[in-house]
Amino acid sequence: MTVQQISVFIENRRGRLAEATQALGMAGINIRALSLAETSDFGILRLIVDRPDQAKQVFAEQGFTVDKTDVVAVQVPDRPMGLAHILQILDEARIAVEYLYAFIERCGENAIIIFRFDDSRQAIASLQDRGVKVLAAEAVYGM
Amino acid sequence: MIWNDEFETLPREALASLQLKRLQHTLERVYARVPFYRQAFDQAGVRPEQIKRLEDLQRLPFTLKQDMRDNYPYGLFAVPLEQIVRLHASSGTTGKPTVVGYTRRDIDNWSELMARSFAAAGVARGDIIHNAYGYGLFTGGLGAHYGAEKLGAAVIPMSGGNTKKQIMIMQDFGSTVITCTPSYSLYLAEAAAEEGLDIRSFALRVGILGAEPWSESIRQEIEQKLNIKAIDIYGLSEILGPGVAIECIEAQNGLHFWEDHFIAEIIDPQSGEVVADGDEGELVITTITKEGIPMIRYRTRDITRLISEPCICGRSHRRLQRMSGRSDDMLIIRGVNVFPSQIESVLMQVEGVEPHYQLVVDREDNLDTLEVQVEVTEDIFSDEVRVLQELSERIRREIKSLLNITCKVRLVEPKTITRSEGKAKRVIDLRKM
Ligand SMILES: [Zn+2]
């Protein structure tokens, strides 16, 4: 039930982020979700794309340091306390969230949040136990 | 003022015969007492009694810093340990320092040479010497301290750091002389200005500056900003510490090399041959009065030339031109010796880090800065910021604890580090010397 995320090391210099996303565009790869974690020296670009393996190859060819990690796409009801409820479930199960970011597209009345856990399997089990919908990879790539 | 009139103005011929006598005595001692030298001389096929003229010294092999490491810690000592009264050490490339030991007489001679050096710089009894060289294993602090006391001046044992306090003491105590690195003197001037103080109006008269390379234009800047005479001093722990050579305040042109205690040779660093009189090359020093750890033809790696023309101050000892560089790739950062290979070995110790790195040395606010740029390869990359930050912090800490160098670690993309001729360019020195 995990989704593959592409992460790219980006030096903080002008145009580097544009070069990275451009490389994907040229290869006809679509970005589904994206977040950029920044420090004063460097950034980490995290992407959900329709074709992760190809995206990884494109980045590598462009000389970027790139990695693939498993993340979890969670359907979050678009109402007050929707996310808070999910975080509470995780907290009760003592599952640490490394980071999270939102999907660009919505899924009907729901938002989609990408979660990075230390232990994805356990997190998925805990969420599903409590009736939270976790999206399959194919569904996410094809959105 | 000349501190030791008899020796400092000794006519050249008398100086040469004194050197030969002391050299012969030193060679006999090390041959008899230090297995390393006995072996080296035997291999070169030379016995001490065959050294009949000063030029014969050229027949003897060089001593390298590596030889000190190989004989760590006490292998090159020429006296039993119970005659040693002081030990100092300097940083080395492999983490192990090089150790030097001083007998009571060595300390007396060192104090004498530092007192001479102070006097040559125009310092005298009645002066208040603000000694900001580091006290500790480094020879700078204690070397200057003993010389100041021998001279009869008042010495303030400040050591390095805590700049605000340094400025307060300097102002309140009325320090007339400052001893520190050239870059630190400029840093003090700026820190004083930030406090709203004009260091030019302090009682400071003379700066005795060394332990890092500097230039004539930096001297002018220092003299202007601190309103002092800036005097270049030279020394190295392997030979003695500070006080091997110093400029006289009369000429401020070349550093008088104390030839009654050391013999200088200038060699071609590639061939090892002694160069023609007055030519530039690597300075090689032989100690001729040291008891604890005599050095025979020690390769300093410093590039200079010998000035034989008589000096207006009346001293007969020849002068070394201001050091113009190093014969290897050693960096001197805030007075601390750093080899790129040291940084490399630290990086290799940090798990997973391929040593694709570059060192960028610069000067900010008149202090040397070091940035270690490390390429982020797939082995060390993580999608989590925390992991990468911990990595760079770990590298920074390791460099600090192993090399005692404060640096900034910057993670960079692979291959952004300039490669020249297929080989990585390891060092970019942006300091304007
Ligand atoms: Zn002179």
Coordinates of C-alpha atoms and ligand atoms in Angstrom, one line a residue:
Chain A
M1 CA 0.0 0.0 0.0
T2 CA 3.0 2.3 -0.1
V3 CA 3.7 4.9 -2.8
Q4 CA 7.1 5.6 -4.2
Q5 CA 8.4 9.0 -3.6
I6 CA 11.4 10.5 -5.5
S7 CA 13.7 12.7 -3.5
V8 CA 16.4 14.9 -5.1
F9 CA 19.2 16.8 -3.4
I10 CA 19.2 20.4 -4.6
E11 CA 21.9 22.9 -3.9
N12 CA 20.6 26.3 -3.0
R13 CA 21.6 28.1 -6.1
R14 CA 19.5 30.0 -8.6
G15 CA 17.6 28.0 -11.1
R16 CA 18.5 24.6 -9.8
L17 CA 14.9 23.8 -8.8
A18 CA 13.7 24.9 -12.2
E19 CA 16.3 22.7 -13.9
A20 CA 15.2 19.7 -11.9
T21 CA 11.5 20.1 -12.7
Q22 CA 12.2 21.0 -16.3
A23 CA 14.1 17.7 -16.8
L24 CA 11.0 15.8 -15.8
G25 CA 8.7 17.9 -18.1
M26 CA 11.0 17.2 -21.0
A27 CA 10.6 13.5 -20.4
G28 CA 6.8 13.9 -20.2
I29 CA 6.6 12.9 -16.6
N30 CA 3.8 14.4 -14.6
I31 CA 4.2 15.6 -11.1
R32 CA 1.3 14.6 -8.8
A33 CA 2.5 16.1 -5.5
L34 CA 5.6 18.0 -4.5
S35 CA 7.3 19.5 -1.5
L36 CA 10.6 21.2 -1.0
A37 CA 12.3 21.0 2.4
E38 CA 14.9 23.8 2.6
T39 CA 17.8 24.7 4.8
S40 CA 20.1 27.7 4.4
D41 CA 22.5 25.5 2.3
F42 CA 20.5 22.9 0.5
G43 CA 17.0 21.7 -0.3
I44 CA 15.4 18.3 -0.7
L45 CA 12.8 18.1 -3.4
R46 CA 10.2 15.3 -2.8
L47 CA 8.0 14.3 -5.6
I48 CA 5.1 11.9 -6.4
V49 CA 5.1 11.4 -10.1
D50 CA 3.2 9.1 -12.5
R51 CA 6.3 7.1 -13.4
P52 CA 8.7 7.0 -10.5
D53 CA 11.3 4.7 -12.0
Q54 CA 11.7 6.8 -15.1
A55 CA 11.8 9.9 -13.1
K56 CA 14.6 8.6 -11.0
Q57 CA 16.6 7.7 -14.1
V58 CA 16.0 11.2 -15.6
F59 CA 17.3 12.9 -12.5
A60 CA 20.3 10.6 -12.3
E61 CA 21.1 11.3 -16.0
Q62 CA 21.0 15.0 -15.2
G63 CA 23.6 14.5 -12.5
F64 CA 21.3 14.9 -9.5
T65 CA 21.7 12.8 -6.4
V66 CA 18.3 11.0 -6.2
D67 CA 16.7 8.4 -4.1
K68 CA 13.4 6.5 -3.9
T69 CA 11.5 6.1 -0.6
D70 CA 8.3 4.5 0.4
V71 CA 5.6 6.9 1.6
V72 CA 1.9 6.5 2.4
A73 CA -0.9 8.4 0.7
V74 CA -3.8 8.9 3.1
Q75 CA -7.3 10.1 2.2
V76 CA -8.3 12.8 4.6
P77 CA -11.9 14.0 4.9
D78 CA -12.1 17.6 3.9
R79 CA -13.7 18.8 7.1
P80 CA -12.5 20.6 10.3
M81 CA -10.4 18.3 12.4
G82 CA -9.9 15.9 9.4
L83 CA -6.1 15.8 9.7
A84 CA -6.1 16.3 13.4
H85 CA -8.1 13.1 13.8
I86 CA -5.6 11.1 11.7
L87 CA -2.6 12.5 13.6
Q88 CA -4.3 11.5 16.8
I89 CA -4.7 8.0 15.6
L90 CA -1.0 7.9 14.8
D91 CA 0.0 9.4 18.1
E92 CA -2.0 6.8 20.0
A93 CA -0.3 4.1 18.1
R94 CA 3.0 5.8 18.9
I95 CA 4.0 6.1 15.2
A96 CA 6.3 9.0 14.4
V97 CA 5.7 11.1 11.4
E98 CA 8.9 12.2 9.7
Y99 CA 7.1 14.8 7.5
L100 CA 4.0 15.2 5.5
Y101 CA 2.7 17.3 2.6
A102 CA -0.5 17.7 0.7
F103 CA -1.5 16.4 -2.7
I104 CA -2.2 19.0 -5.4
E105 CA -5.3 17.2 -6.8
R106 CA -8.3 16.3 -4.6
C107 CA -10.1 13.0 -4.6
G108 CA -13.7 14.0 -4.7
E109 CA -14.6 15.5 -1.3
N110 CA -11.3 14.4 0.2
A111 CA -7.8 15.7 0.4
I112 CA -4.8 13.5 0.0
I113 CA -1.9 13.8 2.3
I114 CA 1.5 12.1 1.8
F115 CA 3.0 10.8 5.0
R116 CA 6.6 9.7 5.5
F117 CA 6.9 7.2 8.4
D118 CA 9.8 5.4 9.8
D119 CA 7.7 2.2 9.7
S120 CA 5.2 2.4 6.9
R121 CA 3.6 -1.0 7.4
Q122 CA 2.8 -0.5 10.9
A123 CA 1.4 3.0 10.2
I124 CA -0.8 1.6 7.4
A125 CA -2.2 -1.1 9.7
S126 CA -3.0 1.3 12.4
L127 CA -4.7 3.7 10.1
Q128 CA -6.8 1.0 8.4
D129 CA -7.8 -0.5 11.7
R130 CA -9.4 2.9 12.5
G131 CA -11.2 3.1 9.2
V132 CA -8.9 5.6 7.5
K133 CA -8.5 5.1 3.8
V134 CA -5.0 4.5 2.5
L135 CA -4.6 4.9 -1.3
A136 CA -2.9 2.3 -3.5
A137 CA 0.1 3.3 -5.5
E138 CA -1.6 2.8 -8.9
A139 CA -4.5 5.1 -7.8
V140 CA -2.1 7.8 -6.8
Y141 CA 0.2 7.7 -9.9
G142 CA -2.9 7.8 -12.1
M143 CA -4.7 10.7 -10.5
Chain B
M1 CA 68.1 48.0 21.3
I2 CA 70.5 45.1 21.0
W3 CA 69.9 42.6 23.9
N4 CA 73.1 40.6 23.6
D5 CA 75.7 42.9 22.1
E6 CA 78.5 40.3 22.1
F7 CA 76.6 37.6 20.2
E8 CA 74.3 39.7 18.0
T9 CA 77.1 41.7 16.5
L10 CA 79.7 39.0 16.3
P11 CA 81.8 39.4 13.2
R12 CA 80.9 37.0 10.4
E13 CA 84.1 35.0 10.6
A14 CA 83.8 34.5 14.3
L15 CA 80.2 33.6 13.9
A16 CA 81.1 31.0 11.3
S17 CA 83.7 29.4 13.5
L18 CA 81.3 29.4 16.5
Q19 CA 78.7 27.7 14.2
L20 CA 81.2 25.0 13.1
K21 CA 82.3 24.3 16.6
R22 CA 78.7 24.0 17.9
L23 CA 77.7 22.0 14.8
Q24 CA 80.5 19.5 15.3
H25 CA 79.6 19.1 19.0
T26 CA 75.9 18.6 18.1
L27 CA 76.7 16.0 15.4
E28 CA 78.8 14.0 17.8
R29 CA 76.0 14.1 20.4
V30 CA 73.2 13.0 18.1
Y31 CA 75.4 10.3 16.5
A32 CA 76.1 8.9 19.9
R33 CA 72.7 9.2 21.4
V34 CA 69.9 9.2 18.8
P35 CA 69.7 5.9 16.9
F36 CA 67.8 7.6 14.1
Y37 CA 70.6 9.9 13.3
R38 CA 73.3 7.3 13.7
Q39 CA 71.5 5.2 11.1
A40 CA 70.9 8.1 8.8
F41 CA 74.5 9.2 8.9
D42 CA 75.7 5.7 8.4
Q43 CA 73.5 5.2 5.4
A44 CA 74.8 8.5 4.0
G45 CA 78.3 7.2 4.7
V46 CA 79.3 10.2 6.8
R47 CA 80.7 10.3 10.3
P48 CA 80.5 13.4 12.4
E49 CA 84.3 13.8 12.5
Q50 CA 84.3 14.2 8.7
I51 CA 82.3 17.4 9.0
K52 CA 85.3 19.8 8.9
R53 CA 83.7 22.9 7.3
L54 CA 80.2 24.4 7.4
E55 CA 79.6 23.4 3.8
D56 CA 80.2 19.7 4.8
L57 CA 76.8 19.9 6.4
Q58 CA 75.4 19.4 2.9
R59 CA 76.7 15.8 3.0
L60 CA 74.2 14.9 5.7
P61 CA 70.6 13.7 5.0
F62 CA 67.6 15.9 5.7
T63 CA 65.2 15.4 8.6
L64 CA 61.5 15.5 7.8
K65 CA 58.4 16.1 9.8
Q66 CA 57.5 12.5 9.0
D67 CA 60.7 11.4 10.8
M68 CA 59.4 13.1 14.0
R69 CA 56.1 11.2 13.6
D70 CA 57.9 7.9 13.0
N71 CA 59.8 8.4 16.2
Y72 CA 56.8 9.6 18.2
P73 CA 56.9 10.5 21.0
Y74 CA 60.5 10.5 22.3
G75 CA 62.5 8.7 19.7
L76 CA 64.5 11.8 18.6
F77 CA 65.3 13.0 22.1
A78 CA 69.1 13.2 22.7
V79 CA 68.9 13.3 26.5
P80 CA 67.3 11.0 29.1
L81 CA 63.7 12.0 29.9
E82 CA 64.7 13.1 33.4
Q83 CA 66.6 16.0 31.9
I84 CA 63.5 17.2 30.1
V85 CA 61.7 20.0 31.9
R86 CA 59.0 20.9 29.2
L87 CA 57.1 19.2 26.5
H88 CA 55.3 20.8 23.6
A89 CA 53.5 19.4 20.6
S90 CA 52.2 20.5 17.3
S91 CA 49.5 19.1 15.1
G92 CA 50.4 16.5 12.4
T93 CA 48.8 15.1 9.3
T94 CA 47.8 11.8 10.8
G95 CA 46.2 12.9 14.1
K96 CA 49.4 12.2 16.0
P97 CA 51.2 15.3 17.0
T98 CA 54.9 15.9 16.8
V99 CA 56.5 16.2 20.2
V100 CA 59.4 18.4 21.3
G101 CA 61.2 18.3 24.6
Y102 CA 63.3 21.0 26.2
T103 CA 66.0 20.7 28.8
R104 CA 66.5 23.5 31.4
R105 CA 69.2 24.9 29.2
D106 CA 67.0 24.8 26.1
I107 CA 64.4 26.8 28.0
D108 CA 67.1 29.3 29.0
N109 CA 68.3 29.6 25.4
W110 CA 64.7 30.0 24.1
S111 CA 64.1 32.7 26.7
E112 CA 67.3 34.4 25.6
L113 CA 66.3 34.3 21.9
M114 CA 62.8 35.6 22.6
A115 CA 64.3 38.4 24.8
R116 CA 66.6 39.2 21.9
S117 CA 63.6 39.2 19.5
F118 CA 61.6 41.5 21.7
A119 CA 64.5 43.8 22.0
A120 CA 65.0 43.8 18.3
A121 CA 61.4 44.8 17.9
G122 CA 62.0 47.8 20.2
V123 CA 60.5 46.3 23.3
A124 CA 62.2 46.9 26.6
R125 CA 61.9 46.9 30.4
G126 CA 58.9 49.0 31.3
D127 CA 56.8 47.7 28.4
I128 CA 53.6 45.9 29.1
I129 CA 53.3 42.9 26.8
H130 CA 49.8 41.7 26.0
N131 CA 50.5 38.1 25.0
A132 CA 47.6 36.8 23.0
Y133 CA 49.4 33.7 21.6
G134 CA 47.8 30.5 22.8
Y135 CA 49.2 29.0 26.0
G136 CA 49.2 25.2 25.9
L137 CA 50.8 22.6 23.7
F138 CA 51.4 25.3 21.1
T139 CA 54.8 26.9 21.7
G140 CA 53.6 30.5 21.0
G141 CA 52.2 31.5 24.4
L142 CA 54.9 30.2 26.7
G143 CA 57.7 30.9 24.4
A144 CA 56.8 34.6 24.2
H145 CA 56.0 34.6 27.9
Y146 CA 59.4 33.4 29.1
G147 CA 61.2 35.8 26.7
A148 CA 59.2 38.7 28.0
E149 CA 60.1 37.9 31.6
K150 CA 63.7 37.4 30.7
L151 CA 63.7 40.8 29.1
G152 CA 62.2 42.3 32.3
A153 CA 59.0 43.6 30.7
A154 CA 55.6 43.0 32.3
V155 CA 53.8 40.2 30.5
I156 CA 50.0 39.7 30.6
P157 CA 49.3 36.0 29.9
M158 CA 46.1 36.5 27.9
S159 CA 46.3 33.5 25.6
G160 CA 43.7 33.5 22.7
G161 CA 40.0 34.0 22.6
N162 CA 37.5 36.2 24.6
T163 CA 38.1 39.2 22.5
K164 CA 36.0 41.6 24.5
K165 CA 38.0 40.9 27.6
Q166 CA 41.2 41.3 25.7
I167 CA 40.2 44.7 24.6
M168 CA 39.2 45.8 28.1
I169 CA 42.5 44.5 29.6
M170 CA 44.5 46.1 26.8
Q171 CA 42.9 49.4 27.5
D172 CA 42.8 49.3 31.3
F173 CA 46.3 47.9 31.8
G174 CA 47.8 50.2 29.2
S175 CA 49.4 47.4 27.1
T176 CA 52.2 48.7 25.0
V177 CA 53.0 45.6 23.0
I178 CA 50.7 42.9 21.5
T179 CA 51.9 39.5 20.5
C180 CA 49.4 37.5 18.3
T181 CA 48.8 36.4 14.7
P182 CA 48.5 39.2 12.2
S183 CA 44.9 38.4 11.4
Y184 CA 44.0 38.5 15.1
S185 CA 45.4 42.0 15.5
L186 CA 43.1 43.2 12.8
Y187 CA 40.2 41.4 14.4
L188 CA 41.0 43.1 17.7
A189 CA 40.9 46.5 16.0
E190 CA 37.5 45.8 14.5
A191 CA 36.1 44.4 17.6
A192 CA 37.3 47.5 19.5
A193 CA 35.6 49.7 17.0
E194 CA 32.4 47.8 17.4
E195 CA 32.6 48.5 21.1
G196 CA 32.9 52.2 20.2
L197 CA 36.6 52.2 21.2
D198 CA 39.4 53.6 19.1
I199 CA 42.3 51.2 19.4
R200 CA 44.5 53.8 17.8
S201 CA 44.3 55.8 21.0
F202 CA 45.4 52.9 23.2
A203 CA 49.0 52.8 24.6
L204 CA 49.9 50.0 22.0
R205 CA 53.2 50.8 20.3
V206 CA 54.4 47.5 18.8
G207 CA 52.9 44.3 17.5
I208 CA 55.0 41.2 17.3
L209 CA 53.1 39.1 14.8
G210 CA 53.6 35.6 13.4
A211 CA 52.4 32.0 13.2
E212 CA 50.8 32.6 9.8
P213 CA 51.9 34.0 6.5
W214 CA 51.2 37.7 5.8
S215 CA 52.1 40.3 3.4
E216 CA 53.5 43.8 3.2
S217 CA 50.0 45.3 2.4
I218 CA 48.6 43.6 5.5
R219 CA 51.4 45.1 7.5
Q220 CA 50.4 48.6 6.3
E221 CA 46.8 47.9 7.2
I222 CA 47.7 46.7 10.7
E223 CA 50.1 49.6 11.3
Q224 CA 47.4 52.1 10.1
K225 CA 44.5 50.5 12.0
L226 CA 46.2 49.9 15.3
N227 CA 48.7 52.8 15.2
I228 CA 51.6 50.5 15.9
K229 CA 54.8 49.2 14.4
A230 CA 54.1 45.7 13.1
I231 CA 57.0 43.3 13.4
D232 CA 57.2 39.9 11.7
I233 CA 58.5 37.0 13.9
Y234 CA 59.3 33.5 12.7
G235 CA 59.6 30.2 14.5
L236 CA 58.4 26.6 14.5
S237 CA 58.1 24.2 17.3
E238 CA 60.2 21.5 15.7
I239 CA 63.2 23.9 15.9
L240 CA 62.3 25.9 19.0
G241 CA 59.0 27.8 18.8
P242 CA 58.8 31.6 18.3
G243 CA 62.1 33.4 18.3
V244 CA 64.0 31.7 15.5
A245 CA 64.1 34.9 13.5
I246 CA 62.6 38.4 13.8
E247 CA 62.6 41.7 12.0
C248 CA 64.5 44.6 13.6
I249 CA 62.4 47.7 14.2
E250 CA 65.2 49.8 12.5
A251 CA 64.9 48.2 9.1
Q252 CA 61.6 46.2 9.2
N253 CA 63.1 44.4 6.2
G254 CA 63.9 40.7 6.6
L255 CA 64.1 38.6 9.7
H256 CA 67.4 38.3 11.6
F257 CA 68.0 34.6 11.9
W258 CA 69.8 33.8 15.2
E259 CA 72.9 32.2 13.6
D260 CA 74.7 31.5 16.9
H261 CA 72.0 28.9 17.7
F262 CA 70.9 27.7 14.2
I263 CA 72.3 27.2 10.8
A264 CA 70.2 28.1 7.8
E265 CA 70.4 26.6 4.3
I266 CA 68.2 27.4 1.4
I267 CA 67.6 24.4 -0.9
D268 CA 65.7 23.6 -4.1
P269 CA 62.7 21.7 -2.7
Q270 CA 62.7 19.4 -5.7
S271 CA 66.4 18.5 -6.0
G272 CA 67.4 19.0 -2.4
E273 CA 70.5 20.9 -3.6
V274 CA 71.6 24.1 -1.9
V275 CA 70.7 27.1 -4.1
A276 CA 73.1 29.9 -5.0
D277 CA 73.6 32.6 -2.5
G278 CA 70.6 34.9 -2.2
D279 CA 68.3 32.7 -4.3
E280 CA 64.9 31.7 -3.2
G281 CA 64.1 28.2 -2.0
E282 CA 63.1 26.1 1.0
L283 CA 64.5 26.9 4.4
V284 CA 66.4 24.1 6.1
I285 CA 67.5 24.6 9.7
T286 CA 70.0 22.8 11.8
T287 CA 70.0 23.5 15.6
I288 CA 73.5 23.8 17.1
T289 CA 72.7 24.5 20.8
K290 CA 69.7 22.4 21.4
E291 CA 70.0 19.5 23.9
G292 CA 66.6 18.0 24.2
I293 CA 65.8 17.4 20.6
P294 CA 68.5 18.6 18.2
M295 CA 67.4 18.9 14.6
I296 CA 69.8 18.2 11.7
R297 CA 68.9 19.7 8.4
Y298 CA 65.2 20.0 9.2
R299 CA 63.1 20.8 6.2
T300 CA 60.8 23.6 7.2
R301 CA 58.9 23.7 3.9
D302 CA 58.9 27.5 4.1
I303 CA 60.0 29.3 1.0
T304 CA 62.3 32.3 1.6
R305 CA 65.8 33.6 0.7
L306 CA 68.8 34.6 2.8
I307 CA 69.8 38.3 2.8
S308 CA 73.5 38.7 3.4
E309 CA 73.8 42.5 3.0
P310 CA 74.7 44.1 6.4
C311 CA 71.7 45.6 8.2
I312 CA 71.4 49.2 9.4
C313 CA 70.7 47.9 13.0
G314 CA 74.3 46.6 13.3
R315 CA 73.4 43.0 13.9
S316 CA 75.7 40.6 12.0
H317 CA 73.1 37.8 11.7
R318 CA 71.8 37.4 8.2
R319 CA 68.1 37.9 7.4
L320 CA 65.4 35.7 6.0
Q321 CA 63.1 37.4 3.6
R322 CA 59.4 37.3 4.6
M323 CA 58.1 33.8 4.0
S324 CA 56.5 33.7 0.6
G325 CA 54.8 30.4 0.8
R326 CA 55.0 26.7 1.6
S327 CA 56.7 24.1 -0.5
D328 CA 53.8 21.7 0.0
D329 CA 50.1 22.1 0.1
M330 CA 49.8 22.9 3.8
L331 CA 47.3 25.5 4.7
I332 CA 47.8 27.8 7.7
I333 CA 44.4 28.7 9.1
R334 CA 44.3 31.0 12.0
G335 CA 47.9 30.0 12.8
V336 CA 47.0 26.3 12.8
N337 CA 48.6 24.0 10.3
V338 CA 46.0 22.1 8.2
F339 CA 46.7 19.6 5.4
P340 CA 44.0 18.7 3.0
S341 CA 44.9 15.1 3.7
Q342 CA 43.9 15.6 7.4
I343 CA 40.4 16.7 6.3
E344 CA 40.3 13.8 3.9
S345 CA 41.0 11.2 6.6
V346 CA 38.3 12.7 8.9
L347 CA 35.8 12.5 6.0
M348 CA 36.7 8.9 5.4
Q349 CA 36.1 8.1 9.1
V350 CA 32.6 9.5 8.8
E351 CA 30.8 6.5 7.5
G352 CA 29.7 6.5 3.9
V353 CA 31.3 9.7 3.0
E354 CA 33.4 9.3 -0.2
P355 CA 36.1 11.9 0.0
H356 CA 34.9 14.1 -2.7
Y357 CA 35.4 17.4 -1.0
Q358 CA 36.9 20.8 -1.5
L359 CA 38.3 23.3 1.0
V360 CA 37.5 26.9 0.6
V361 CA 39.7 29.2 2.7
D362 CA 38.7 32.8 2.9
R363 CA 39.1 35.7 5.3
E364 CA 36.1 37.3 7.0
D365 CA 36.4 40.1 9.4
N366 CA 40.1 39.5 9.2
L367 CA 39.9 36.0 10.5
D368 CA 40.6 33.0 8.4
T369 CA 37.5 30.9 7.6
L370 CA 37.4 27.3 6.3
E371 CA 34.5 25.8 4.5
V372 CA 34.5 22.1 3.8
Q373 CA 32.3 21.3 0.9
V374 CA 31.3 17.7 0.8
E375 CA 29.5 16.1 -2.2
V376 CA 26.3 14.4 -1.4
T377 CA 26.4 11.0 -3.1
E378 CA 23.7 8.4 -3.1
D379 CA 25.4 6.6 -0.2
I380 CA 24.8 9.5 2.2
F381 CA 21.7 11.1 0.7
S382 CA 18.5 11.0 2.6
D383 CA 15.0 12.4 2.0
E384 CA 15.1 13.7 5.5
V385 CA 16.6 17.0 6.3
R386 CA 17.5 16.0 9.8
V387 CA 19.7 13.1 8.6
L388 CA 21.7 15.4 6.3
Q389 CA 22.1 18.1 8.9
E390 CA 23.3 15.5 11.4
L391 CA 25.8 14.3 8.9
S392 CA 27.3 17.7 8.3
E393 CA 27.3 18.4 12.0
R394 CA 29.1 15.2 12.7
I395 CA 31.8 16.1 10.1
R396 CA 32.1 19.6 11.6
R397 CA 32.5 18.1 15.1
E398 CA 35.0 15.5 14.1
I399 CA 37.2 18.1 12.3
K400 CA 37.0 20.3 15.4
S401 CA 37.9 17.5 17.8
L402 CA 40.6 15.9 15.7
L403 CA 42.2 18.9 14.1
N404 CA 41.1 21.7 16.4
I405 CA 39.8 23.7 13.4
T406 CA 36.5 25.4 13.4
C407 CA 34.9 25.1 10.0
K408 CA 31.6 25.3 8.2
V409 CA 30.5 22.1 6.4
R410 CA 28.4 22.7 3.2
L411 CA 26.8 19.8 1.5
V412 CA 26.9 20.2 -2.3
E413 CA 25.7 18.3 -5.4
P414 CA 28.1 15.8 -6.9
K415 CA 30.5 17.0 -9.5
T416 CA 29.9 20.6 -8.6
I417 CA 33.4 20.5 -7.1
T418 CA 35.7 21.7 -9.8
R419 CA 37.9 19.0 -11.3
S420 CA 41.1 20.1 -12.9
E421 CA 42.9 17.8 -15.2
G422 CA 40.9 14.8 -14.0
K423 CA 42.1 15.4 -10.5
A424 CA 39.9 17.2 -7.9
K425 CA 41.1 20.7 -7.1
R426 CA 41.1 20.3 -3.3
V427 CA 41.8 23.8 -2.1
I428 CA 40.5 27.2 -3.1
D429 CA 42.3 29.9 -1.2
L430 CA 40.5 33.2 -1.5
R431 CA 42.6 35.0 1.0
K432 CA 44.4 38.0 -0.4
M433 CA 47.8 37.7 1.0
Ligands
ZN1 ZN 68.5 44.8 11.4

